[in-house]
mmCIF file with all atom_site columns, C-alpha atoms in Angstrom:
data_model
loop_
_atom_site.group_PDB
_atom_site.id
_atom_site.type_symbol
_atom_site.label_atom_id
_atom_site.label_alt_id
_atom_site.label_comp_id
_atom_site.label_asym_id
_atom_site.label_entity_id
_atom_site.label_seq_id
_atom_site.pdbx_PDB_ins_code
_atom_site.Cartn_x
_atom_site.Cartn_y
_atom_site.Cartn_z
_atom_site.occupancy
_atom_site.B_iso_or_equiv
_atom_site.pdbx_formal_charge
_atom_site.auth_seq_id
_atom_site.auth_comp_id
_atom_site.auth_asym_id
_atom_site.auth_atom_id
_atom_site.pdbx_PDB_model_num
ATOM 1   C CA . MET A 1 1   ? 81.144  116.203 96.135  1.00 46.00 ? 20  MET A CA 1
ATOM 2   C CA . SER A 1 2   ? 82.571  113.718 98.710  1.00 48.00 ? 21  SER A CA 1
ATOM 3   C CA . ALA A 1 3   ? 85.896  112.708 99.341  1.00 53.00 ? 22  ALA A CA 1
ATOM 4   C CA . GLY A 1 4   ? 85.371  108.995 99.589  1.00 53.00 ? 23  GLY A CA 1
ATOM 5   C CA . PRO A 1 5   ? 87.881  106.356 98.314  1.00 54.00 ? 24  PRO A CA 1
ATOM 6   C CA . ILE A 1 6   ? 88.717  106.006 94.674  1.00 49.00 ? 25  ILE A CA 1
ATOM 7   C CA . ALA A 1 7   ? 87.226  102.954 93.075  1.00 51.00 ? 26  ALA A CA 1
ATOM 8   C CA . THR A 1 8   ? 89.828  100.564 91.761  1.00 53.00 ? 27  THR A CA 1
ATOM 9   C CA . PRO A 1 9   ? 89.234  99.904  88.110  1.00 56.00 ? 28  PRO A CA 1
ATOM 10  C CA . PRO A 1 10  ? 88.921  96.198  87.065  1.00 67.00 ? 29  PRO A CA 1
ATOM 11  C CA . GLY A 1 11  ? 92.037  94.481  85.935  1.00 77.00 ? 30  GLY A CA 1
ATOM 12  C CA . PRO A 1 12  ? 95.366  93.808  87.863  1.00 84.00 ? 31  PRO A CA 1
ATOM 13  C CA . TRP A 1 13  ? 95.835  95.427  91.089  1.00 88.00 ? 32  TRP A CA 1
ATOM 14  C CA . ARG A 1 14  ? 97.973  98.711  91.085  1.00 89.00 ? 33  ARG A CA 1
ATOM 15  C CA . PRO A 1 15  ? 98.687  101.458 93.694  1.00 93.00 ? 34  PRO A CA 1
ATOM 16  C CA . ASP A 1 16  ? 96.112  104.271 94.449  1.00 94.00 ? 35  ASP A CA 1
ATOM 17  C CA . PRO A 1 17  ? 97.337  107.188 92.255  1.00 94.00 ? 36  PRO A CA 1
ATOM 18  C CA . VAL A 1 18  ? 96.189  109.877 94.822  1.00 96.00 ? 37  VAL A CA 1
ATOM 19  C CA . ARG A 1 19  ? 98.067  107.913 97.652  1.00 96.00 ? 38  ARG A CA 1
ATOM 20  C CA . GLN A 1 20  ? 101.026 107.485 95.599  1.00 96.00 ? 39  GLN A CA 1
ATOM 21  C CA . GLN A 1 21  ? 101.037 111.422 94.833  1.00 96.00 ? 40  GLN A CA 1
ATOM 22  C CA . ARG A 1 22  ? 100.912 112.018 98.510  1.00 96.00 ? 41  ARG A CA 1
ATOM 23  C CA . ALA A 1 23  ? 103.493 109.385 99.374  1.00 97.00 ? 42  ALA A CA 1
ATOM 24  C CA . ASP A 1 24  ? 101.610 108.275 102.234 1.00 95.00 ? 43  ASP A CA 1
ATOM 25  C CA . TYR A 1 25  ? 101.663 104.394 101.947 1.00 97.00 ? 44  TYR A CA 1
ATOM 26  C CA . THR A 1 26  ? 103.126 102.959 105.032 1.00 97.00 ? 45  THR A CA 1
ATOM 27  C CA . ILE A 1 27  ? 104.593 99.327  105.893 1.00 97.00 ? 46  ILE A CA 1
ATOM 28  C CA . GLU A 1 28  ? 100.974 98.483  107.300 1.00 96.00 ? 47  GLU A CA 1
ATOM 29  C CA . ASP A 1 29  ? 99.604  98.951  103.856 1.00 95.00 ? 48  ASP A CA 1
ATOM 30  C CA . LEU A 1 30  ? 101.812 96.137  102.478 1.00 94.00 ? 49  LEU A CA 1
ATOM 31  C CA . PHE A 1 31  ? 100.127 93.555  104.677 1.00 92.00 ? 50  PHE A CA 1
ATOM 32  C CA . LYS A 1 32  ? 96.758  94.713  103.022 1.00 92.00 ? 51  LYS A CA 1
ATOM 33  C CA . LEU A 1 33  ? 97.835  94.100  99.492  1.00 92.00 ? 52  LEU A CA 1
ATOM 34  C CA . PRO A 1 34  ? 95.537  91.544  97.567  1.00 90.00 ? 53  PRO A CA 1
ATOM 35  C CA . ASP A 1 35  ? 96.837  88.235  96.585  1.00 85.00 ? 54  ASP A CA 1
ATOM 36  C CA . ASP A 1 36  ? 97.237  89.360  92.858  1.00 85.00 ? 55  ASP A CA 1
ATOM 37  C CA . ALA A 1 37  ? 99.498  92.366  93.649  1.00 88.00 ? 56  ALA A CA 1
ATOM 38  C CA . PRO A 1 38  ? 102.811 92.181  92.092  1.00 89.00 ? 57  PRO A CA 1
ATOM 39  C CA . ARG A 1 39  ? 106.141 92.245  93.888  1.00 90.00 ? 58  ARG A CA 1
ATOM 40  C CA . VAL A 1 40  ? 106.475 95.448  95.265  1.00 94.00 ? 59  VAL A CA 1
ATOM 41  C CA . GLU A 1 41  ? 108.835 97.601  97.301  1.00 96.00 ? 60  GLU A CA 1
ATOM 42  C CA . LEU A 1 42  ? 107.676 100.582 99.360  1.00 97.00 ? 61  LEU A CA 1
ATOM 43  C CA . VAL A 1 43  ? 110.194 103.815 98.974  1.00 97.00 ? 62  VAL A CA 1
ATOM 44  C CA . ASP A 1 44  ? 109.566 106.970 101.101 1.00 97.00 ? 63  ASP A CA 1
ATOM 45  C CA . GLY A 1 45  ? 105.730 106.164 101.008 1.00 97.00 ? 64  GLY A CA 1
ATOM 46  C CA . VAL A 1 46  ? 105.453 105.369 97.341  1.00 97.00 ? 65  VAL A CA 1
ATOM 47  C CA . ILE A 1 47  ? 104.774 101.653 96.093  1.00 97.00 ? 66  ILE A CA 1
ATOM 48  C CA . GLN A 1 48  ? 107.234 100.769 93.466  1.00 95.00 ? 67  GLN A CA 1
ATOM 49  C CA . VAL A 1 49  ? 106.519 97.705  91.459  1.00 91.00 ? 68  VAL A CA 1
ATOM 50  C CA . ALA A 1 50  ? 109.749 95.675  91.064  1.00 87.00 ? 69  ALA A CA 1
ATOM 51  C CA . PRO A 1 51  ? 110.981 94.955  87.637  1.00 85.00 ? 70  PRO A CA 1
ATOM 52  C CA . SER A 1 52  ? 110.955 91.295  86.668  1.00 87.00 ? 71  SER A CA 1
ATOM 53  C CA . PRO A 1 53  ? 114.256 89.783  86.934  1.00 91.00 ? 72  PRO A CA 1
ATOM 54  C CA . THR A 1 54  ? 116.174 88.191  83.955  1.00 92.00 ? 73  THR A CA 1
ATOM 55  C CA . LEU A 1 55  ? 116.925 84.586  83.909  1.00 94.00 ? 74  LEU A CA 1
ATOM 56  C CA . GLY A 1 56  ? 120.808 85.521  84.333  1.00 95.00 ? 75  GLY A CA 1
ATOM 57  C CA . HIS A 1 57  ? 119.865 87.362  87.378  1.00 96.00 ? 76  HIS A CA 1
ATOM 58  C CA . GLN A 1 58  ? 117.789 84.508  88.865  1.00 96.00 ? 77  GLN A CA 1
ATOM 59  C CA . ASP A 1 59  ? 120.330 82.029  88.247  1.00 97.00 ? 78  ASP A CA 1
ATOM 60  C CA . ILE A 1 60  ? 122.983 84.082  90.238  1.00 98.00 ? 79  ILE A CA 1
ATOM 61  C CA . ALA A 1 61  ? 120.529 84.562  92.993  1.00 98.00 ? 80  ALA A CA 1
ATOM 62  C CA . LEU A 1 62  ? 119.422 81.047  93.268  1.00 98.00 ? 81  LEU A CA 1
ATOM 63  C CA . LEU A 1 63  ? 123.089 79.523  92.915  1.00 98.00 ? 82  LEU A CA 1
ATOM 64  C CA . LEU A 1 64  ? 124.188 81.872  95.845  1.00 98.00 ? 83  LEU A CA 1
ATOM 65  C CA . ALA A 1 65  ? 121.195 80.791  97.917  1.00 98.00 ? 84  ALA A CA 1
ATOM 66  C CA . ARG A 1 66  ? 122.065 77.072  97.170  1.00 98.00 ? 85  ARG A CA 1
ATOM 67  C CA . TRP A 1 67  ? 125.817 77.713  98.148  1.00 98.00 ? 86  TRP A CA 1
ATOM 68  C CA . LEU A 1 68  ? 124.772 79.581  101.383 1.00 98.00 ? 87  LEU A CA 1
ATOM 69  C CA . LEU A 1 69  ? 122.361 76.700  102.368 1.00 98.00 ? 88  LEU A CA 1
ATOM 70  C CA . GLN A 1 70  ? 125.071 74.387  102.093 1.00 98.00 ? 89  GLN A CA 1
ATOM 71  C CA . HIS A 1 71  ? 127.640 76.288  104.210 1.00 98.00 ? 90  HIS A CA 1
ATOM 72  C CA . THR A 1 72  ? 125.476 78.625  106.571 1.00 98.00 ? 91  THR A CA 1
ATOM 73  C CA . PRO A 1 73  ? 125.955 77.752  110.350 1.00 98.00 ? 92  PRO A CA 1
ATOM 74  C CA . ASP A 1 74  ? 122.980 76.776  112.174 1.00 97.00 ? 93  ASP A CA 1
ATOM 75  C CA . HIS A 1 75  ? 122.315 80.269  113.897 1.00 98.00 ? 94  HIS A CA 1
ATOM 76  C CA . LEU A 1 76  ? 121.401 81.629  110.204 1.00 98.00 ? 95  LEU A CA 1
ATOM 77  C CA . ARG A 1 77  ? 118.953 80.968  107.470 1.00 98.00 ? 96  ARG A CA 1
ATOM 78  C CA . VAL A 1 78  ? 118.951 81.550  103.940 1.00 98.00 ? 97  VAL A CA 1
ATOM 79  C CA . THR A 1 79  ? 115.825 83.363  102.617 1.00 97.00 ? 98  THR A CA 1
ATOM 80  C CA . GLN A 1 80  ? 114.459 84.991  99.198  1.00 96.00 ? 99  GLN A CA 1
ATOM 81  C CA . ALA A 1 81  ? 111.486 86.896  98.182  1.00 89.00 ? 100 ALA A CA 1
ATOM 82  C CA . VAL A 1 82  ? 110.875 88.415  101.752 1.00 95.00 ? 101 VAL A CA 1
ATOM 83  C CA . GLY A 1 83  ? 110.791 92.038  102.342 1.00 96.00 ? 102 GLY A CA 1
ATOM 84  C CA . VAL A 1 84  ? 112.462 93.994  105.223 1.00 98.00 ? 103 VAL A CA 1
ATOM 85  C CA . ALA A 1 85  ? 110.870 97.147  106.767 1.00 98.00 ? 104 ALA A CA 1
ATOM 86  C CA . LEU A 1 86  ? 113.669 99.624  106.949 1.00 98.00 ? 105 LEU A CA 1
ATOM 87  C CA . THR A 1 87  ? 111.441 102.342 108.112 1.00 97.00 ? 106 THR A CA 1
ATOM 88  C CA . LEU A 1 88  ? 107.774 103.047 108.582 1.00 97.00 ? 107 LEU A CA 1
ATOM 89  C CA . THR A 1 89  ? 107.605 104.155 104.858 1.00 97.00 ? 108 THR A CA 1
ATOM 90  C CA . THR A 1 90  ? 110.274 102.206 103.222 1.00 98.00 ? 109 THR A CA 1
ATOM 91  C CA . SER A 1 91  ? 110.757 98.279  102.740 1.00 98.00 ? 110 SER A CA 1
ATOM 92  C CA . ARG A 1 92  ? 112.915 96.466  100.263 1.00 98.00 ? 111 ARG A CA 1
ATOM 93  C CA . GLN A 1 93  ? 113.118 92.880  99.058  1.00 96.00 ? 112 GLN A CA 1
ATOM 94  C CA . PRO A 1 94  ? 116.685 91.781  98.807  1.00 97.00 ? 113 PRO A CA 1
ATOM 95  C CA . ASP A 1 95  ? 117.478 89.011  96.102  1.00 97.00 ? 114 ASP A CA 1
ATOM 96  C CA . VAL A 1 96  ? 118.963 86.961  98.835  1.00 98.00 ? 115 VAL A CA 1
ATOM 97  C CA . LEU A 1 97  ? 119.556 87.455  102.580 1.00 98.00 ? 116 LEU A CA 1
ATOM 98  C CA . LEU A 1 98  ? 120.641 85.752  105.741 1.00 98.00 ? 117 LEU A CA 1
ATOM 99  C CA . ARG A 1 99  ? 118.500 86.122  108.744 1.00 98.00 ? 118 ARG A CA 1
ATOM 100 C CA . ARG A 1 100 ? 118.882 84.963  112.367 1.00 98.00 ? 119 ARG A CA 1
ATOM 101 C CA . ALA A 1 101 ? 117.340 81.550  112.993 1.00 97.00 ? 120 ALA A CA 1
ATOM 102 C CA . GLY A 1 102 ? 115.065 82.650  115.930 1.00 95.00 ? 121 GLY A CA 1
ATOM 103 C CA . VAL A 1 103 ? 112.852 84.591  113.825 1.00 96.00 ? 122 VAL A CA 1
ATOM 104 C CA . SER A 1 104 ? 109.330 83.309  113.382 1.00 95.00 ? 123 SER A CA 1
ATOM 105 C CA . THR A 1 105 ? 108.578 81.469  110.304 1.00 94.00 ? 124 THR A CA 1
ATOM 106 C CA . ASP A 1 106 ? 105.179 82.749  109.840 1.00 93.00 ? 125 ASP A CA 1
ATOM 107 C CA . ARG A 1 107 ? 106.619 86.194  109.095 1.00 93.00 ? 126 ARG A CA 1
ATOM 108 C CA . SER A 1 108 ? 106.107 87.787  105.779 1.00 90.00 ? 127 SER A CA 1
ATOM 109 C CA . LEU A 1 109 ? 108.116 90.913  106.580 1.00 95.00 ? 128 LEU A CA 1
ATOM 110 C CA . LEU A 1 110 ? 111.544 91.142  108.540 1.00 98.00 ? 129 LEU A CA 1
ATOM 111 C CA . LEU A 1 111 ? 112.884 93.929  110.678 1.00 98.00 ? 130 LEU A CA 1
ATOM 112 C CA . PRO A 1 112 ? 116.631 95.161  110.232 1.00 98.00 ? 131 PRO A CA 1
ATOM 113 C CA . ALA A 1 113 ? 117.527 93.515  113.348 1.00 98.00 ? 132 ALA A CA 1
ATOM 114 C CA . ASP A 1 114 ? 116.480 90.345  111.756 1.00 98.00 ? 133 ASP A CA 1
ATOM 115 C CA . VAL A 1 115 ? 118.904 90.556  108.996 1.00 98.00 ? 134 VAL A CA 1
ATOM 116 C CA . VAL A 1 116 ? 122.666 89.575  109.170 1.00 98.00 ? 135 VAL A CA 1
ATOM 117 C CA . LEU A 1 117 ? 123.352 90.090  105.362 1.00 98.00 ? 136 LEU A CA 1
ATOM 118 C CA . ALA A 1 118 ? 121.360 91.425  102.346 1.00 98.00 ? 137 ALA A CA 1
ATOM 119 C CA . VAL A 1 119 ? 122.450 90.616  98.807  1.00 98.00 ? 138 VAL A CA 1
ATOM 120 C CA . GLU A 1 120 ? 121.312 92.428  95.573  1.00 98.00 ? 139 GLU A CA 1
ATOM 121 C CA . VAL A 1 121 ? 122.313 91.196  92.140  1.00 98.00 ? 140 VAL A CA 1
ATOM 122 C CA . VAL A 1 122 ? 122.735 94.116  89.645  1.00 97.00 ? 141 VAL A CA 1
ATOM 123 C CA . SER A 1 123 ? 120.488 94.104  86.685  1.00 92.00 ? 142 SER A CA 1
ATOM 124 C CA . PRO A 1 124 ? 120.403 96.843  84.086  1.00 90.00 ? 143 PRO A CA 1
ATOM 125 C CA . ALA A 1 125 ? 117.003 98.215  85.354  1.00 88.00 ? 144 ALA A CA 1
ATOM 126 C CA . THR A 1 126 ? 118.291 98.325  89.071  1.00 91.00 ? 145 THR A CA 1
ATOM 127 C CA . ARG A 1 127 ? 121.898 99.178  88.726  1.00 94.00 ? 146 ARG A CA 1
ATOM 128 C CA . ARG A 1 128 ? 121.771 102.588 90.292  1.00 95.00 ? 147 ARG A CA 1
ATOM 129 C CA . THR A 1 129 ? 119.199 101.476 93.013  1.00 95.00 ? 148 THR A CA 1
ATOM 130 C CA . ASP A 1 130 ? 121.541 98.459  93.730  1.00 96.00 ? 149 ASP A CA 1
ATOM 131 C CA . ARG A 1 131 ? 124.954 100.351 93.866  1.00 96.00 ? 150 ARG A CA 1
ATOM 132 C CA . PHE A 1 132 ? 123.801 103.512 95.755  1.00 95.00 ? 151 PHE A CA 1
ATOM 133 C CA . THR A 1 133 ? 120.391 103.600 96.987  1.00 96.00 ? 152 THR A CA 1
ATOM 134 C CA . LYS A 1 134 ? 119.847 100.373 98.750  1.00 97.00 ? 153 LYS A CA 1
ATOM 135 C CA . PRO A 1 135 ? 123.409 100.005 100.292 1.00 96.00 ? 154 PRO A CA 1
ATOM 136 C CA . THR A 1 136 ? 122.657 103.528 102.039 1.00 95.00 ? 155 THR A CA 1
ATOM 137 C CA . GLU A 1 137 ? 119.242 102.463 103.274 1.00 96.00 ? 156 GLU A CA 1
ATOM 138 C CA . TYR A 1 138 ? 120.574 98.943  104.427 1.00 97.00 ? 157 TYR A CA 1
ATOM 139 C CA . ALA A 1 139 ? 123.462 100.737 106.274 1.00 96.00 ? 158 ALA A CA 1
ATOM 140 C CA . ALA A 1 140 ? 121.223 103.449 107.826 1.00 94.00 ? 159 ALA A CA 1
ATOM 141 C CA . ALA A 1 141 ? 118.716 100.527 109.046 1.00 96.00 ? 160 ALA A CA 1
ATOM 142 C CA . GLY A 1 142 ? 121.998 98.890  110.799 1.00 96.00 ? 161 GLY A CA 1
ATOM 143 C CA . ILE A 1 143 ? 121.976 95.627  108.559 1.00 98.00 ? 162 ILE A CA 1
ATOM 144 C CA . PRO A 1 144 ? 125.645 94.559  109.245 1.00 98.00 ? 163 PRO A CA 1
ATOM 145 C CA . PHE A 1 145 ? 126.531 93.050  105.784 1.00 98.00 ? 164 PHE A CA 1
ATOM 146 C CA . TYR A 1 146 ? 125.752 93.846  102.211 1.00 98.00 ? 165 TYR A CA 1
ATOM 147 C CA . TRP A 1 147 ? 126.766 92.110  98.859  1.00 98.00 ? 166 TRP A CA 1
ATOM 148 C CA . ARG A 1 148 ? 126.303 93.587  95.575  1.00 98.00 ? 167 ARG A CA 1
ATOM 149 C CA . ILE A 1 149 ? 126.969 91.051  92.618  1.00 98.00 ? 168 ILE A CA 1
ATOM 150 C CA . GLU A 1 150 ? 127.688 92.375  89.398  1.00 98.00 ? 169 GLU A CA 1
ATOM 151 C CA . GLN A 1 151 ? 126.904 90.558  86.144  1.00 96.00 ? 170 GLN A CA 1
ATOM 152 C CA . ASP A 1 152 ? 128.774 90.235  82.746  1.00 92.00 ? 171 ASP A CA 1
ATOM 153 C CA . PRO A 1 153 ? 131.183 89.275  84.085  1.00 96.00 ? 172 PRO A CA 1
ATOM 154 C CA . VAL A 1 154 ? 130.165 88.051  87.582  1.00 98.00 ? 173 VAL A CA 1
ATOM 155 C CA . HIS A 1 155 ? 131.885 89.998  90.448  1.00 98.00 ? 174 HIS A CA 1
ATOM 156 C CA . VAL A 1 156 ? 131.024 90.194  94.014  1.00 98.00 ? 175 VAL A CA 1
ATOM 157 C CA . TYR A 1 157 ? 131.349 93.175  96.267  1.00 98.00 ? 176 TYR A CA 1
ATOM 158 C CA . ALA A 1 158 ? 131.163 92.332  100.022 1.00 98.00 ? 177 ALA A CA 1
ATOM 159 C CA . TYR A 1 159 ? 130.740 95.176  102.336 1.00 98.00 ? 178 TYR A CA 1
ATOM 160 C CA . ARG A 1 160 ? 130.468 95.438  106.403 1.00 98.00 ? 179 ARG A CA 1
ATOM 161 C CA . LEU A 1 161 ? 129.001 98.285  108.271 1.00 97.00 ? 180 LEU A CA 1
ATOM 162 C CA . GLY A 1 162 ? 131.836 100.410 109.318 1.00 92.00 ? 181 GLY A CA 1
ATOM 163 C CA . GLY A 1 163 ? 132.491 103.265 111.781 1.00 85.00 ? 182 GLY A CA 1
ATOM 164 C CA . ARG A 1 164 ? 132.389 106.125 109.141 1.00 81.00 ? 183 ARG A CA 1
ATOM 165 C CA . ARG A 1 165 ? 129.418 108.298 109.142 1.00 83.00 ? 184 ARG A CA 1
ATOM 166 C CA . GLY A 1 166 ? 127.683 110.020 106.108 1.00 77.00 ? 185 GLY A CA 1
ATOM 167 C CA . PRO A 1 167 ? 126.858 113.665 105.842 1.00 80.00 ? 186 PRO A CA 1
ATOM 168 C CA . SER A 1 168 ? 123.676 113.026 107.743 1.00 79.00 ? 187 SER A CA 1
ATOM 169 C CA . GLY A 1 169 ? 125.297 111.220 110.569 1.00 82.00 ? 188 GLY A CA 1
ATOM 170 C CA . GLU A 1 170 ? 124.077 107.600 109.155 1.00 84.00 ? 189 GLU A CA 1
ATOM 171 C CA . ARG A 1 171 ? 126.375 104.699 109.127 1.00 89.00 ? 190 ARG A CA 1
ATOM 172 C CA . GLN A 1 172 ? 128.046 103.408 105.915 1.00 94.00 ? 191 GLN A CA 1
ATOM 173 C CA . TYR A 1 173 ? 129.387 100.328 104.550 1.00 96.00 ? 192 TYR A CA 1
ATOM 174 C CA . GLU A 1 174 ? 133.072 99.812  103.800 1.00 97.00 ? 193 GLU A CA 1
ATOM 175 C CA . LEU A 1 175 ? 134.558 97.229  101.310 1.00 97.00 ? 194 LEU A CA 1
ATOM 176 C CA . ALA A 1 176 ? 135.546 94.027  102.993 1.00 98.00 ? 195 ALA A CA 1
ATOM 177 C CA . ALA A 1 177 ? 136.352 91.825  100.098 1.00 98.00 ? 196 ALA A CA 1
ATOM 178 C CA . GLU A 1 178 ? 135.673 92.056  96.158  1.00 98.00 ? 197 GLU A CA 1
ATOM 179 C CA . SER A 1 179 ? 136.521 89.364  93.462  1.00 98.00 ? 198 SER A CA 1
ATOM 180 C CA . ALA A 1 180 ? 135.679 87.687  90.295  1.00 98.00 ? 199 ALA A CA 1
ATOM 181 C CA . GLU A 1 181 ? 137.400 84.412  91.417  1.00 98.00 ? 200 GLU A CA 1
ATOM 182 C CA . LEU A 1 182 ? 137.140 83.760  95.247  1.00 98.00 ? 201 LEU A CA 1
ATOM 183 C CA . ILE A 1 183 ? 135.357 85.649  98.177  1.00 98.00 ? 202 ILE A CA 1
ATOM 184 C CA . ALA A 1 184 ? 137.167 85.023  101.470 1.00 98.00 ? 203 ALA A CA 1
ATOM 185 C CA . LEU A 1 185 ? 135.646 86.537  104.606 1.00 98.00 ? 204 LEU A CA 1
ATOM 186 C CA . ASP A 1 186 ? 135.721 85.837  108.357 1.00 98.00 ? 205 ASP A CA 1
ATOM 187 C CA . GLU A 1 187 ? 132.194 87.564  108.898 1.00 97.00 ? 206 GLU A CA 1
ATOM 188 C CA . PRO A 1 188 ? 129.180 86.842  109.042 1.00 97.00 ? 207 PRO A CA 1
ATOM 189 C CA . PHE A 1 189 ? 130.778 83.411  109.110 1.00 98.00 ? 208 PHE A CA 1
ATOM 190 C CA . GLU A 1 190 ? 133.946 81.926  107.564 1.00 98.00 ? 209 GLU A CA 1
ATOM 191 C CA . ILE A 1 191 ? 133.428 82.241  103.776 1.00 98.00 ? 210 ILE A CA 1
ATOM 192 C CA . LYS A 1 192 ? 135.385 80.923  100.886 1.00 98.00 ? 211 LYS A CA 1
ATOM 193 C CA . LEU A 1 193 ? 133.008 81.294  98.099  1.00 98.00 ? 212 LEU A CA 1
ATOM 194 C CA . PRO A 1 194 ? 134.330 80.568  94.473  1.00 98.00 ? 213 PRO A CA 1
ATOM 195 C CA . VAL A 1 195 ? 132.691 82.987  92.277  1.00 98.00 ? 214 VAL A CA 1
ATOM 196 C CA . ALA A 1 196 ? 132.544 80.384  89.453  1.00 98.00 ? 215 ALA A CA 1
ATOM 197 C CA . GLU A 1 197 ? 130.016 78.528  91.490  1.00 97.00 ? 216 GLU A CA 1
ATOM 198 C CA . LEU A 1 198 ? 127.488 81.619  90.756  1.00 98.00 ? 217 LEU A CA 1
ATOM 199 C CA . ILE A 1 199 ? 127.811 81.112  87.169  1.00 95.00 ? 218 ILE A CA 1
ATOM 200 C CA . GLY A 1 200 ? 125.210 78.744  85.840  1.00 72.00 ? 219 GLY A CA 1
#
């Protein structure tokens, strides 16, 4: 019996179950996904299909992106639905992010050094990941700022990379501001964000 590749059954694309079990997918494999592949993230070598966002989630992400577009200085750009290669075997797609303006626009995957701010809007299906897993991964990759936006009611938590180290020596975020009314920050640029502007 030969150990050739497993034939993909007809129908929508899905990850190879053998490779999933071995957790041996890498960032390079993301560039080879077919056009009909769903939105995915790569977590420790395993491809995870991202759950479909709710309308409330999308409203907040779009309203934040619009606000940032109107207020972000020229050296930064607002981006959505683009992945960030955190390690060789992990990539995430923040709901909204700020990237450096000099990054080539033909890229479909960013490096942590390209990203200034990663934002996640918390939904019931992503609650644990957005509150615990992603900030740990973003901080370990050196992304300077992370925002978590809770829904019902809308509340923004803004973090910056601090000097504190975790148990394994990785850097951690520290809370810079949190509010359901106004987020006022000096970094990554001077921000006075009325939280009401994120409520559609």
